[in-house]
């Protein structure tokens, strides 16, 4: 007859080995996923850098442009809006 304690011990050992292997596989999967994610982040940062460079080049071209050449003229008069008082908050009692 088999000893029930040995059967329990063998089952526990098998569960521990399977759990260990699953944890190793999970760790390897997450490490590869993290590596892939960091590569995507680097690519995205490069794309953002290119877009920023194009934006700053376009802004520099606009700043260097004389508005008079484009048909704009200075305003003849200036009007300013009156300052409004800040709204007052009340509590409903």
N, CA, C and O of each residue as an XYZ file, in Angstrom:
372
protein
N       0.833     -1.179      0.000
C       0.000      0.000      0.000
C       0.882      1.248      0.000
O       1.973      1.290      0.568
N       0.356      2.225     -0.649
C       1.065      3.490     -0.711
C       0.747      4.318      0.516
O      -0.371      4.317      1.033
N       1.741      5.003      0.948
C       1.577      5.883      2.099
C       0.881      7.160      1.622
O       1.357      7.796      0.681
N      -0.242      7.554      2.255
C      -0.954      8.763      1.813
C      -0.099     10.034      1.940
O      -0.264     10.981      1.171
N       0.797     10.040      2.900
C       1.646     11.213      3.072
C       2.581     11.375      1.876
O       2.832     12.500      1.444
N       3.100     10.277      1.334
C       3.987     10.348      0.180
C       3.233     10.821     -1.059
O       3.766     11.584     -1.865
N       2.001     10.368     -1.206
C       1.187     10.831     -2.338
C       0.954     12.343     -2.233
O       1.055     13.063     -3.226
N       0.646     12.807     -1.040
C       0.443     14.236     -0.810
C       1.732     14.996     -1.083
O       1.703     16.055     -1.711
N       2.869     14.467     -0.617
C       4.151     15.113     -0.809
C       4.523     15.171     -2.294
O       5.017     16.195     -2.764
N       4.289     14.079     -3.038
C       4.563     14.063     -4.475
C       3.662     15.063     -5.211
O       4.116     15.746     -6.129
N       2.405     15.146     -4.817
C       1.487     16.102     -5.452
C       1.922     17.532     -5.182
O       1.917     18.372     -6.082
N       2.300     17.807     -3.934
C       2.753     19.160     -3.592
C       4.018     19.504     -4.367
O       4.162     20.628     -4.846
N       4.924     18.563     -4.493
C       6.157     18.800     -5.248
C       5.843     19.068     -6.725
O       6.426     19.967     -7.330
N       4.934     18.299     -7.297
C       4.545     18.504     -8.687
C       3.913     19.874     -8.901
O       4.195     20.555     -9.887
N       3.059     20.266     -7.968
C       2.422     21.589     -8.073
C       3.472     22.688     -7.977
O       3.405     23.675     -8.709
N       4.440     22.524     -7.080
C       5.496     23.532     -6.936
C       6.358     23.622     -8.194
O       6.727     24.722     -8.606
N       6.684     22.485     -8.809
C       7.495     22.506    -10.025
C       6.740     23.180    -11.161
O       7.307     23.993    -11.890
N       5.457     22.843    -11.314
C       4.649     23.460    -12.370
C       4.503     24.961    -12.115
O       4.596     25.759    -13.047
N       4.277     25.348    -10.860
C       4.155     26.774    -10.526
C       5.453     27.503    -10.829
O       5.431     28.608    -11.372
N       6.588     26.897    -10.483
C       7.885     27.507    -10.752
C       8.089     27.708    -12.252
O       8.525     28.774    -12.687
N       7.777     26.693    -13.029
C       7.935     26.810    -14.475
C       7.022     27.884    -15.054
O       7.432     28.629    -15.944
N       5.789     27.971    -14.558
C       4.870     29.013    -15.031
C       5.388     30.405    -14.667
O       5.271     31.342    -15.457
N       5.953     30.535    -13.483
C       6.500     31.831    -13.085
C       7.718     32.206    -13.929
O       7.887     33.378    -14.266
N       8.558     31.251    -14.274
C       9.713     31.526    -15.127
C       9.241     31.956    -16.513
O       9.746     32.932    -17.067
N       8.290     31.243    -17.065
C       7.759     31.593    -18.385
C       7.105     32.972    -18.343
O       7.288     33.775    -19.258
N       6.343     33.249    -17.285
C       5.712     34.567    -17.151
C       6.731     35.679    -17.048
O       6.540     36.746    -17.631
N       7.809     35.452    -16.317
C       8.858     36.460    -16.184
C       9.538     36.728    -17.520
O       9.804     37.879    -17.865
N       9.818     35.680    -18.262
C      10.447     35.844    -19.575
C       9.510     36.589    -20.526
O       9.948     37.452    -21.286
N       8.227     36.255    -20.481
C       7.260     36.932    -21.342
C       7.175     38.416    -20.995
O       7.190     39.263    -21.889
N       7.087     38.734    -19.710
C       6.987     40.138    -19.319
C       8.264     40.910    -19.626
O       8.203     42.090    -19.972
N       9.419     40.260    -19.504
C      10.679     40.932    -19.850
C      10.730     41.244    -21.345
O      11.166     42.325    -21.741
N      10.287     40.305    -22.168
C      10.285     40.570    -23.611
C       9.260     41.640    -23.964
O       9.501     42.460    -24.850
N       8.133     41.639    -23.286
C       7.115     42.663    -23.524
C       7.634     44.039    -23.124
O       7.386     45.025    -23.819
N       8.358     44.107    -21.999
C       8.916     45.385    -21.560
C       9.957     45.892    -22.558
O      10.011     47.090    -22.839
N      10.777     44.995    -23.093
C      11.774     45.382    -24.093
C      11.097     45.918    -25.352
O      11.527     46.925    -25.914
N      10.047     45.245    -25.786
C       9.303     45.694    -26.960
C       8.641     47.044    -26.708
O       8.621     47.905    -27.587
N       8.102     47.224    -25.512
C       7.452     48.482    -25.169
C       8.449     49.627    -25.128
O       8.145     50.728    -25.586
N       9.638     49.383    -24.584
C      10.636     50.455    -24.548
C      11.114     50.814    -25.956
O      11.429     51.974    -26.224
N      11.172     49.829    -26.857
C      11.531     50.135    -28.249
C      10.454     50.996    -28.902
O      10.772     51.930    -29.638
N       9.181     50.690    -28.640
C       8.097     51.512    -29.191
C       8.151     52.923    -28.635
O       7.889     53.886    -29.356
N       8.490     53.052    -27.356
C       8.577     54.382    -26.747
C       9.697     55.179    -27.400
O       9.524     56.363    -27.690
N      10.845     54.546    -27.634
C      11.953     55.248    -28.302
C      11.556     55.690    -29.705
O      11.888     56.801    -30.118
N      10.854     54.841    -30.438
C      10.401     55.213    -31.786
C       9.419     56.373    -31.725
O       9.482     57.288    -32.546
N       8.517     56.337    -30.761
C       7.538     57.413    -30.613
C       8.225     58.724    -30.238
O       7.864     59.785    -30.748
N       9.212     58.652    -29.349
C       9.947     59.868    -28.982
C      10.677     60.449    -30.189
O      10.744     61.668    -30.346
N      11.222     59.586    -31.041
C      11.878     60.063    -32.255
C      10.900     60.750    -33.187
O      11.216     61.789    -33.767
N       9.710     60.174    -33.336
C       8.679     60.785    -34.179
C       8.242     62.129    -33.611
O       8.047     63.089    -34.357
N       8.089     62.197    -32.297
C       7.706     63.465    -31.667
C       8.799     64.508    -31.879
O       8.500     65.675    -32.134
N      10.059     64.101    -31.777
C      11.168     65.029    -32.020
C      11.145     65.576    -33.437
O      11.393     66.762    -33.651
N      10.849     64.719    -34.406
C      10.764     65.176    -35.797
C       9.608     66.158    -35.978
O       9.753     67.169    -36.665
N       8.461     65.863    -35.365
C       7.318     66.767    -35.475
C       7.612     68.108    -34.810
O       7.222     69.155    -35.327
N       8.301     68.082    -33.663
C       8.664     69.340    -33.008
C       9.608     70.157    -33.878
O       9.467     71.376    -33.973
N      10.564     69.498    -34.509
C      11.499     70.220    -35.375
C      10.764     70.868    -36.543
O      11.040     72.018    -36.886
N       9.829     70.141    -37.158
C       9.035     70.717    -38.249
C       8.187     71.883    -37.748
O       8.047     72.892    -38.440
N       7.624     71.749    -36.556
C       6.793     72.816    -35.986
C       7.632     74.068    -35.752
O       7.224     75.167    -36.128
N       8.817     73.905    -35.125
C       9.647     75.073    -34.841
C      10.173     75.714    -36.120
O      10.349     76.932    -36.166
N      10.425     74.928    -37.148
C      10.827     75.489    -38.437
C       9.691     76.309    -39.044
O       9.922     77.394    -39.579
N       8.467     75.792    -38.962
C       7.310     76.528    -39.501
C       7.067     77.810    -38.714
O       6.755     78.848    -39.299
N       7.208     77.746    -37.387
C       7.014     78.949    -36.566
C       8.098     79.980    -36.871
O       7.805     81.174    -36.935
N       9.332     79.547    -37.058
C      10.408     80.477    -37.399
C      10.139     81.151    -38.735
O      10.418     82.338    -38.900
N       9.595     80.395    -39.697
C       9.266     80.986    -41.000
C       8.142     82.007    -40.855
O       8.171     83.053    -41.502
N       7.156     81.715    -40.014
C       6.073     82.683    -39.795
C       6.568     83.938    -39.091
O       6.151     85.049    -39.419
N       7.465     83.755    -38.116
C       8.001     84.917    -37.398
C       8.841     85.803    -38.314
O       8.873     87.022    -38.147
N       9.513     85.192    -39.273
C      10.371     85.961    -40.173
C       9.581     86.663    -41.274
O      10.115     87.537    -41.956
N       8.313     86.286    -41.453
C       7.504     86.868    -42.516
C       6.997     88.251    -42.103
O       6.554     88.449    -40.972
N       7.068     89.185    -43.021
C       6.541     90.534    -42.791
C       5.033     90.501    -43.043
O       4.609     90.146    -44.142
N       4.209     90.864    -42.045
C       2.763     90.816    -42.237
C       2.263     91.741    -43.348
O       1.229     91.468    -43.958
N       2.977     92.818    -43.613
C       2.563     93.738    -44.660
C       2.603     93.101    -46.041
O       1.791     93.433    -46.904
N       3.538     92.194    -46.253
C       3.636     91.506    -47.538
C       2.417     90.607    -47.764
O       1.987     90.400    -48.899
N       1.880     90.088    -46.690
C       0.723     89.204    -46.792
C      -0.597     89.969    -46.897
O      -1.658     89.358    -47.026
N      -0.539     91.302    -46.844
C      -1.755     92.095    -46.992
C      -2.351     92.544    -45.671
O      -3.426     93.143    -45.660
N      -1.698     92.277    -44.579
C      -2.200     92.735    -43.288
C      -1.724     94.152    -43.031
O      -0.641     94.541    -43.471
N      -2.533     94.921    -42.320
C      -2.134     96.282    -41.966
C      -2.370     96.487    -40.475
O      -3.109     95.736    -39.839
N      -1.739     97.499    -39.940
C      -1.895     97.797    -38.520
C      -3.297     98.357    -38.278
O      -3.822     99.064    -39.139
N      -3.912     98.066    -37.143
C      -5.243     98.602    -36.865
C      -5.209    100.115    -36.709
O      -4.245    100.672    -36.183
N      -6.272    100.781    -37.170
C      -6.311    102.243    -37.090
C      -6.688    102.706    -35.687
O      -6.210    103.749    -35.240
N      -7.511    101.976    -35.001
C      -7.873    102.305    -33.623
C      -7.865    101.028    -32.792
O      -7.991     99.916    -33.306
N      -7.709    101.236    -31.483
C      -7.691    100.090    -30.576
C      -8.795    100.267    -29.548
O      -8.942    101.346    -28.974
N      -9.556     99.240    -29.316
C     -10.589     99.229    -28.294
C     -10.311     98.078    -27.346
O      -9.932     96.987    -27.772
N     -10.498     98.324    -26.067
C     -10.286     97.297    -25.063
C     -11.604     97.023    -24.344
O     -12.393     97.940    -24.118
N     -11.830     95.824    -24.002
C     -13.039     95.464    -23.260
C     -12.878     95.880    -21.809
O     -11.780     95.847    -21.254
N     -13.998     96.273    -21.204
C     -13.961     96.621    -19.787
C     -13.816     95.361    -18.950
O     -14.330     94.294    -19.286
N     -13.111     95.524    -17.870
C     -12.917     94.378    -16.975
C     -14.215     94.106    -16.227
O     -14.820     95.027    -15.679
N     -14.629     92.899    -16.200
C     -15.843     92.513    -15.484
C     -15.447     92.085    -14.070
O     -14.346     91.583    -13.842
N     -16.358     92.294    -13.139
C     -16.085     91.866    -11.775
C     -16.135     90.351    -11.704
O     -16.848     89.694    -12.462
N     -15.369     89.822    -10.786
C     -15.346     88.370    -10.606
C     -16.705     87.914    -10.087
O     -17.307     88.604     -9.264
N     -17.191     86.790    -10.538
C     -18.470     86.299    -10.058
C     -18.417     85.934     -8.577
O     -17.394     85.475     -8.069
N     -19.519     86.146     -7.910
C     -19.613     85.859     -6.478
C     -20.338     84.532     -6.305
O     -21.411     84.317     -6.870
N     -19.752     83.665     -5.536
C     -20.382     82.385     -5.258
C     -21.192     82.485     -3.964
O     -20.709     83.002     -2.956
N     -22.382     82.003     -4.004
C     -23.220     82.001     -2.808
C     -23.606     80.577     -2.478
O     -23.677     79.708     -3.348
N     -23.852     80.361     -1.203
C     -24.300     79.036     -0.775
C     -25.814     79.027     -0.631
O     -26.419     79.973     -0.126
N     -26.392     77.958     -1.077
C     -27.825     77.799     -0.872
C     -28.022     77.252      0.545
O     -27.455     76.225      0.918
N     -28.822     77.950      1.301
C     -29.043     77.517      2.695
C     -30.220     76.583      2.784
O     -30.557     76.116      3.872
